C-alpha cells in the first residue's frame, strides 16, 4: 500500500512538470510521502506528507500535515486543519473549508494545474505566491478556483496568479501581496472576477501580462471590490510588446487606489478596454505610446484625473470625466448627458480632441475680466449636440472682447447653453463665429442675481399697498356701529404681476393679517385706534430664482365721520420692519443667496362723502393720497454680487367712487353689497439701485384702473363681517386678485 515517491525523470508526472517552469521549484522539494490509492481520512497523529494517486480521496479533519500532492484525486481539508503547500494536477478537486495552508517552499502555497478548487473561509500564506491557478501547457483546460467567505490569500511575491484558460472567482475575500514589489493578483492571459473583496499589492494591485505559452484575452471583473497598489499602479497591463492581445477590465461600484496616482497603466503594446459602472475613481489613466486604451464611463460613474494617450473615451448617462489639467484624447463620445468637467473654477484648462460625437455636456469656466477661459479644441471633425454649462460669477467682467470657449476644425456639431451664463450684473449668451463658439457681450441681459436684487428693492411699494387696502374697507362697518369702540381683524391675500421696468419682472404673492382696536374721543365724531400686523410676500422671478419679504408693522389711525353731511376723513400712519431674502438659481446649477433688513414708514389720507340716493342705495365719491419711504440698504449675495439701493419713495393719488345698497334683513341685520371703481397714479419715478456699480432705476410710475366688489353685513348688534375682492391693472403693475376678509366686534 505505501511506497516512496521518487524523483527520477522517468516519472510521468515530472516529465510534465519539469517541462513547465512554473512547476519545477515546487515539486523538487517533495520527498518521500505516503501514496493514497483509495479513500483516506486524517484526524490526528504525527504530521506527514501525502501523495494522492489517481482516483484517490484524502480528507483532513482537525489535523496537521506537511505538503500534499494530488493527481486526478480529491482533497478535502476541513476546519481546524493546517497543511503545508498543496499541489494538484490532472483534474484534481481541492476543497478547503476553514483550513490554513502555510507554504514553506515551492512556487505557491496552493498550486493547481488543470484542476479545480473551492476555498471557503480559509487562510493561505505563501513564502512566494499564495495561490497559482495554471494549466499544463500541453492542454487548453486550465484551472478554476472559487475563493469565498472571508478567505485570505497572501504571498511575498503575490497573492494569486492565474494563467491562460484558468479562472478565479473571488467572493468576500482578500488577496494580498506582502513584499515591497509584490502584486495582489496577476493574470497571465487569465480571467478573474471579484465581488465584495479586496486586492492589495505592495507595488501594483493587479498585474495583467501574457502567458508565455498561450496568449489569450485577459478579463478582470470587479464588483464592490477595492484594488490597491500601495506604491505603484492599481492595475498594470504590460504585454512587453510580445503580442497585441486584449485585456478587458470591468468595474462596478469598485474602487481603485494607486500609490503613484495611476489607476490604469497600459504598456508594451497592450490593447485594453476599461468599462466603469457606477464607480467613483480618482487618479490617472495612462497609456504608453504603442499601446491602445479605450475608456467607457457609464451608470453615474465619475473619473477625476488625467487621460494620457487614451485612444477613446465614451462617457454615457450621468457619468462624468473631471479634468485636473490640460488634456488630449483621440476620440471623445458623449451620450445621454455624459459630461466633461474642466476642473475647478479657479483654474482654466484646454482639452484637445481629435474627433467629437454624441450628445453631452461640457462644464467650463471663464473669466471675462482676465480673458482666461476653459477651451474645448476639436482638431478634427465635431458632430452631435452638446450643452455648455459655464460657471457663473457675481463679479462683473471688464468691458472687453468676446471669449472663445469652443474651437473646431469643422463638422456639424451644435453647442448651446440652456441659460445664458451669469457674470455679475448681466448674463451672456453663446454665439457661433465661423467654426467656433464664443461668449458674446453684445447678447447680455440682466442676470437672475441682479433681477432678484432689483425685485427686493421694488417690492416694498406693493407690500405697502396690500397692507393699506384692508384698512379702507372698514368704513362700511363703522357706519353700522354708530361710533362705538371696538376691535377688528383682517386677513388678506394679493397677487401682483410687476412688469419689466428696469429689466426685472416678477410675480408677487402676498398673505397677511392686521389686528386693531379703536374708540371714540369723548362725544365727538372722531374715532382713533391702533393696529399691528404681518405680511409675507413670495417673489417668483422664473428659472428657480425667488425672493421672500417678511413685513412687520405697527400703526395708528383716526377716522372722522359726520352722520349729517356724510363727509368723512380717514388717516393712517404706520411703520414697517422688512426682512428680505433672495435665492438665485444660477446657470451652472449652483445657487446664490443673500439677505438684509430695513425699515419703512408710510401713511395715507382719504376724504369722501356718503350720499344716500334713496331705497338704501348710496354713492360715495372719494380721493385718497398715500406716501411711503423705505430705507436704502447695501448688501451682497454670497457669489460676491454687490447691491446698493437708495431710499425707495412712493406717492400715489387715487380718485373714485363706491356705490352700494343697505338691505334690511330680519332681526335687525343689514346686508351691504357694493361696487367700487377708481383711478390711481404713482408719481414717484426715480428709485435708484446700483448692482456692481451699474445703475438701474426702479420706475413703477404710471396710472392704473382699480375695480372692487364687496359685502359688509351685521350678524348681531355687536358683530359685523366683511369681504372685499379687488382687481387693478396699469402700465407697470397688475393685481389679478386681491381678497380681504374680516370682522369687527363693538362694545
mmCIF file of N, CA and C in Angstrom, residues 135-206:
data_model
loop_
_atom_site.group_PDB
_atom_site.id
_atom_site.type_symbol
_atom_site.label_atom_id
_atom_site.label_comp_id
_atom_site.label_asym_id
_atom_site.label_seq_id
_atom_site.Cartn_x
_atom_site.Cartn_y
_atom_site.Cartn_z
ATOM 1 N N UNK A 135 -2.241 25.952 -16.014
ATOM 2 C CA UNK A 135 -2.540 24.821 -16.872
ATOM 3 C C UNK A 135 -1.258 24.101 -17.257
ATOM 4 N N UNK A 136 -1.401 22.851 -17.605
ATOM 5 C CA UNK A 136 -0.335 22.121 -18.273
ATOM 6 C C UNK A 136 -0.259 22.676 -19.699
ATOM 7 N N UNK A 137 0.914 23.156 -20.096
ATOM 8 C CA UNK A 137 0.990 23.870 -21.375
ATOM 9 C C UNK A 137 0.648 22.991 -22.567
ATOM 10 N N UNK A 138 0.551 21.673 -22.358
ATOM 11 C CA UNK A 138 0.178 20.792 -23.467
ATOM 12 C C UNK A 138 -1.327 20.721 -23.664
ATOM 13 N N UNK A 139 -2.113 21.361 -22.787
ATOM 14 C CA UNK A 139 -3.573 21.315 -22.889
ATOM 15 C C UNK A 139 -4.138 22.731 -22.896
ATOM 16 N N UNK A 140 -5.431 22.825 -23.146
ATOM 17 C CA UNK A 140 -6.155 24.101 -23.057
ATOM 18 C C UNK A 140 -7.288 23.982 -22.042
ATOM 19 N N UNK A 141 -7.011 23.301 -20.954
ATOM 20 C CA UNK A 141 -8.037 23.065 -19.933
ATOM 21 C C UNK A 141 -7.975 24.136 -18.851
ATOM 22 N N UNK A 142 -6.841 24.309 -18.226
ATOM 23 C CA UNK A 142 -6.695 25.306 -17.188
ATOM 24 C C UNK A 142 -7.302 24.891 -15.865
ATOM 25 N N UNK A 143 -7.187 25.777 -14.884
ATOM 26 C CA UNK A 143 -7.703 25.536 -13.536
ATOM 27 C C UNK A 143 -8.772 26.565 -13.206
ATOM 28 N N UNK A 144 -9.698 26.165 -12.314
ATOM 29 C CA UNK A 144 -10.823 27.025 -11.974
ATOM 30 C C UNK A 144 -10.996 27.023 -10.459
ATOM 31 N N UNK A 145 -10.963 28.232 -9.885
ATOM 32 C CA UNK A 145 -10.933 28.354 -8.432
ATOM 33 C C UNK A 145 -12.016 29.320 -7.973
ATOM 34 N N UNK A 146 -12.714 28.933 -6.907
ATOM 35 C CA UNK A 146 -13.640 29.831 -6.223
ATOM 36 C C UNK A 146 -13.131 30.056 -4.816
ATOM 37 N N UNK A 147 -12.936 31.317 -4.467
ATOM 38 C CA UNK A 147 -12.463 31.700 -3.138
ATOM 39 C C UNK A 147 -13.554 32.546 -2.491
ATOM 40 N N UNK A 148 -14.046 32.136 -1.322
ATOM 41 C CA UNK A 148 -15.216 32.813 -0.766
ATOM 42 C C UNK A 148 -15.170 32.867 0.759
ATOM 43 N N UNK A 149 -16.117 33.677 1.283
ATOM 44 C CA UNK A 149 -16.427 33.711 2.719
ATOM 45 C C UNK A 149 -15.214 34.026 3.590
ATOM 46 N N UNK A 150 -14.716 35.264 3.425
ATOM 47 C CA UNK A 150 -13.655 35.775 4.292
ATOM 48 C C UNK A 150 -12.364 34.979 4.212
ATOM 49 N N UNK A 151 -12.105 34.398 3.076
ATOM 50 C CA UNK A 151 -10.808 33.751 2.876
ATOM 51 C C UNK A 151 -9.747 34.824 2.627
ATOM 52 N N UNK A 152 -8.528 34.516 3.044
ATOM 53 C CA UNK A 152 -7.407 35.423 2.830
ATOM 54 C C UNK A 152 -6.258 34.643 2.211
ATOM 55 N N UNK A 153 -5.740 35.153 1.079
ATOM 56 C CA UNK A 153 -4.636 34.511 0.380
ATOM 57 C C UNK A 153 -3.529 35.538 0.224
ATOM 58 N N UNK A 154 -2.328 35.189 0.671
ATOM 59 C CA UNK A 154 -1.226 36.144 0.616
ATOM 60 C C UNK A 154 0.058 35.446 0.216
ATOM 61 N N UNK A 155 0.990 36.269 -0.285
ATOM 62 C CA UNK A 155 2.305 35.762 -0.643
ATOM 63 C C UNK A 155 3.282 36.898 -0.760
ATOM 64 N N UNK A 156 4.562 36.576 -0.562
ATOM 65 C CA UNK A 156 5.579 37.628 -0.603
ATOM 66 C C UNK A 156 5.742 38.200 -2.003
ATOM 67 N N UNK A 157 5.599 37.347 -3.045
ATOM 68 C CA UNK A 157 5.666 37.841 -4.415
ATOM 69 C C UNK A 157 4.303 38.294 -4.918
ATOM 70 N N UNK A 158 3.255 37.633 -4.470
ATOM 71 C CA UNK A 158 1.914 37.989 -4.908
ATOM 72 C C UNK A 158 0.867 37.139 -4.221
ATOM 73 N N UNK A 159 -0.361 37.631 -4.243
ATOM 74 C CA UNK A 159 -1.448 36.880 -3.629
ATOM 75 C C UNK A 159 -1.872 35.700 -4.471
ATOM 76 N N UNK A 160 -2.173 35.934 -5.771
ATOM 77 C CA UNK A 160 -2.637 34.856 -6.638
ATOM 78 C C UNK A 160 -2.177 35.111 -8.059
ATOM 79 N N UNK A 161 -1.934 34.006 -8.795
ATOM 80 C CA UNK A 161 -1.564 34.059 -10.208
ATOM 81 C C UNK A 161 -2.500 33.154 -10.981
ATOM 82 N N UNK A 162 -3.029 33.656 -12.124
ATOM 83 C CA UNK A 162 -3.977 32.898 -12.939
ATOM 84 C C UNK A 162 -3.463 32.904 -14.377
ATOM 85 N N UNK A 163 -3.317 31.720 -14.987
ATOM 86 C CA UNK A 163 -2.767 31.606 -16.338
ATOM 87 C C UNK A 163 -3.879 31.569 -17.373
ATOM 88 N N UNK A 164 -3.476 31.439 -18.644
ATOM 89 C CA UNK A 164 -4.444 31.294 -19.730
ATOM 90 C C UNK A 164 -5.322 30.076 -19.496
ATOM 91 N N UNK A 165 -6.567 30.161 -19.925
ATOM 92 C CA UNK A 165 -7.583 29.114 -19.794
ATOM 93 C C UNK A 165 -8.003 28.863 -18.339
ATOM 94 N N UNK A 166 -7.469 29.620 -17.400
ATOM 95 C CA UNK A 166 -7.806 29.441 -15.992
ATOM 96 C C UNK A 166 -8.654 30.611 -15.503
ATOM 97 N N UNK A 167 -9.439 30.363 -14.445
ATOM 98 C CA UNK A 167 -10.313 31.404 -13.896
ATOM 99 C C UNK A 167 -10.234 31.418 -12.377
ATOM 100 N N UNK A 168 -10.465 32.592 -11.841
ATOM 101 C CA UNK A 168 -10.531 32.778 -10.396
ATOM 102 C C UNK A 168 -11.772 33.596 -10.068
ATOM 103 N N UNK A 169 -12.625 33.088 -9.172
ATOM 104 C CA UNK A 169 -13.777 33.824 -8.664
ATOM 105 C C UNK A 169 -13.529 34.120 -7.196
ATOM 106 N N UNK A 170 -13.442 35.418 -6.881
ATOM 107 C CA UNK A 170 -13.142 35.862 -5.519
ATOM 108 C C UNK A 170 -14.392 36.514 -4.946
ATOM 109 N N UNK A 171 -14.913 35.982 -3.845
ATOM 110 C CA UNK A 171 -16.153 36.486 -3.264
ATOM 111 C C UNK A 171 -15.933 36.763 -1.780
ATOM 112 N N UNK A 172 -16.116 38.022 -1.378
ATOM 113 C CA UNK A 172 -15.999 38.408 0.037
ATOM 114 C C UNK A 172 -14.686 37.928 0.637
ATOM 115 N N UNK A 173 -13.609 38.099 -0.090
ATOM 116 C CA UNK A 173 -12.313 37.591 0.351
ATOM 117 C C UNK A 173 -11.216 38.591 0.009
ATOM 118 N N UNK A 174 -9.952 38.214 0.358
ATOM 119 C CA UNK A 174 -8.842 39.148 0.230
ATOM 120 C C UNK A 174 -7.639 38.468 -0.400
ATOM 121 N N UNK A 175 -7.017 39.168 -1.352
ATOM 122 C CA UNK A 175 -5.727 38.777 -1.915
ATOM 123 C C UNK A 175 -4.711 39.837 -1.528
ATOM 124 N N UNK A 176 -3.554 39.400 -1.006
ATOM 125 C CA UNK A 176 -2.554 40.360 -0.543
ATOM 126 C C UNK A 176 -1.173 39.929 -1.021
ATOM 127 N N UNK A 177 -0.445 40.869 -1.615
ATOM 128 C CA UNK A 177 0.978 40.707 -1.862
ATOM 129 C C UNK A 177 1.727 41.433 -0.773
ATOM 130 N N UNK A 178 2.541 40.720 -0.017
ATOM 131 C CA UNK A 178 3.149 41.306 1.188
ATOM 132 C C UNK A 178 4.522 41.913 0.922
ATOM 133 N N UNK A 179 5.187 41.551 -0.181
ATOM 134 C CA UNK A 179 6.507 42.086 -0.460
ATOM 135 C C UNK A 179 6.462 43.489 -1.026
ATOM 136 N N UNK A 180 7.595 44.167 -1.006
ATOM 137 C CA UNK A 180 7.668 45.554 -1.462
ATOM 138 C C UNK A 180 7.302 45.669 -2.932
ATOM 139 N N UNK A 181 7.721 44.709 -3.750
ATOM 140 C CA UNK A 181 7.457 44.758 -5.190
ATOM 141 C C UNK A 181 6.369 43.770 -5.607
ATOM 142 N N UNK A 182 5.537 43.384 -4.692
ATOM 143 C CA UNK A 182 4.552 42.326 -4.946
ATOM 144 C C UNK A 182 3.301 42.862 -5.630
ATOM 145 N N UNK A 183 2.463 41.944 -6.099
ATOM 146 C CA UNK A 183 1.140 42.239 -6.658
ATOM 147 C C UNK A 183 0.089 41.521 -5.818
ATOM 148 N N UNK A 184 -1.126 42.008 -5.893
ATOM 149 C CA UNK A 184 -2.220 41.287 -5.240
ATOM 150 C C UNK A 184 -2.719 40.149 -6.104
ATOM 151 N N UNK A 185 -2.886 40.426 -7.420
ATOM 152 C CA UNK A 185 -3.361 39.428 -8.368
ATOM 153 C C UNK A 185 -2.602 39.604 -9.671
ATOM 154 N N UNK A 186 -2.213 38.459 -10.269
ATOM 155 C CA UNK A 186 -1.549 38.501 -11.572
ATOM 156 C C UNK A 186 -2.327 37.621 -12.537
ATOM 157 N N UNK A 187 -2.733 38.224 -13.662
ATOM 158 C CA UNK A 187 -3.423 37.484 -14.711
ATOM 159 C C UNK A 187 -2.468 37.330 -15.881
ATOM 160 N N UNK A 188 -2.018 36.095 -16.099
ATOM 161 C CA UNK A 188 -1.170 35.808 -17.260
ATOM 162 C C UNK A 188 -2.071 35.248 -18.346
ATOM 163 N N UNK A 189 -2.758 36.174 -19.064
ATOM 164 C CA UNK A 189 -3.784 35.809 -20.055
ATOM 165 C C UNK A 189 -4.937 35.062 -19.407
ATOM 166 N N UNK A 190 -5.115 35.242 -18.114
ATOM 167 C CA UNK A 190 -6.177 34.549 -17.388
ATOM 168 C C UNK A 190 -7.397 35.420 -17.189
ATOM 169 N N UNK A 191 -8.362 34.863 -16.469
ATOM 170 C CA UNK A 191 -9.609 35.562 -16.194
ATOM 171 C C UNK A 191 -9.915 35.498 -14.701
ATOM 172 N N UNK A 192 -10.436 36.616 -14.177
ATOM 173 C CA UNK A 192 -10.773 36.663 -12.755
ATOM 174 C C UNK A 192 -11.946 37.595 -12.538
ATOM 175 N N UNK A 193 -12.731 37.290 -11.514
ATOM 176 C CA UNK A 193 -13.801 38.184 -11.071
ATOM 177 C C UNK A 193 -13.726 38.278 -9.556
ATOM 178 N N UNK A 194 -14.059 39.452 -9.062
ATOM 179 C CA UNK A 194 -14.034 39.674 -7.617
ATOM 180 C C UNK A 194 -15.278 40.445 -7.210
ATOM 181 N N UNK A 195 -15.933 39.960 -6.169
ATOM 182 C CA UNK A 195 -17.148 40.601 -5.665
ATOM 183 C C UNK A 195 -17.011 40.798 -4.160
ATOM 184 N N UNK A 196 -17.204 42.023 -3.710
ATOM 185 C CA UNK A 196 -17.138 42.300 -2.279
ATOM 186 C C UNK A 196 -15.791 41.974 -1.674
ATOM 187 N N UNK A 197 -14.737 42.169 -2.413
ATOM 188 C CA UNK A 197 -13.418 41.703 -1.986
ATOM 189 C C UNK A 197 -12.398 42.831 -1.987
ATOM 190 N N UNK A 198 -11.169 42.472 -1.546
ATOM 191 C CA UNK A 198 -10.061 43.421 -1.505
ATOM 192 C C UNK A 198 -8.837 42.772 -2.121
ATOM 193 N N UNK A 199 -8.165 43.505 -3.014
ATOM 194 C CA UNK A 199 -6.948 43.028 -3.656
ATOM 195 C C UNK A 199 -5.881 44.092 -3.452
ATOM 196 N N UNK A 200 -4.794 43.726 -2.753
ATOM 197 C CA UNK A 200 -3.767 44.694 -2.403
ATOM 198 C C UNK A 200 -2.402 44.132 -2.765
ATOM 199 N N UNK A 201 -1.590 44.956 -3.418
ATOM 200 C CA UNK A 201 -0.211 44.588 -3.709
ATOM 201 C C UNK A 201 0.747 45.597 -3.127
ATOM 202 N N UNK A 202 1.949 45.103 -2.735
ATOM 203 C CA UNK A 202 2.956 46.030 -2.219
ATOM 204 C C UNK A 202 3.363 47.052 -3.251
ATOM 205 N N UNK A 203 3.317 46.657 -4.541
ATOM 206 C CA UNK A 203 3.586 47.598 -5.625
ATOM 207 C C UNK A 203 2.299 47.801 -6.430
ATOM 208 N N UNK A 204 1.988 46.911 -7.363
ATOM 209 C CA UNK A 204 0.728 47.006 -8.109
ATOM 210 C C UNK A 204 -0.355 46.167 -7.432
ATOM 211 N N UNK A 205 -1.601 46.652 -7.595
ATOM 212 C CA UNK A 205 -2.708 45.857 -7.082
ATOM 213 C C UNK A 205 -2.966 44.646 -7.955
ATOM 214 N N UNK A 206 -3.090 44.873 -9.277
ATOM 215 C CA UNK A 206 -3.300 43.803 -10.246
ATOM 216 C C UNK A 206 -2.305 43.992 -11.385
#
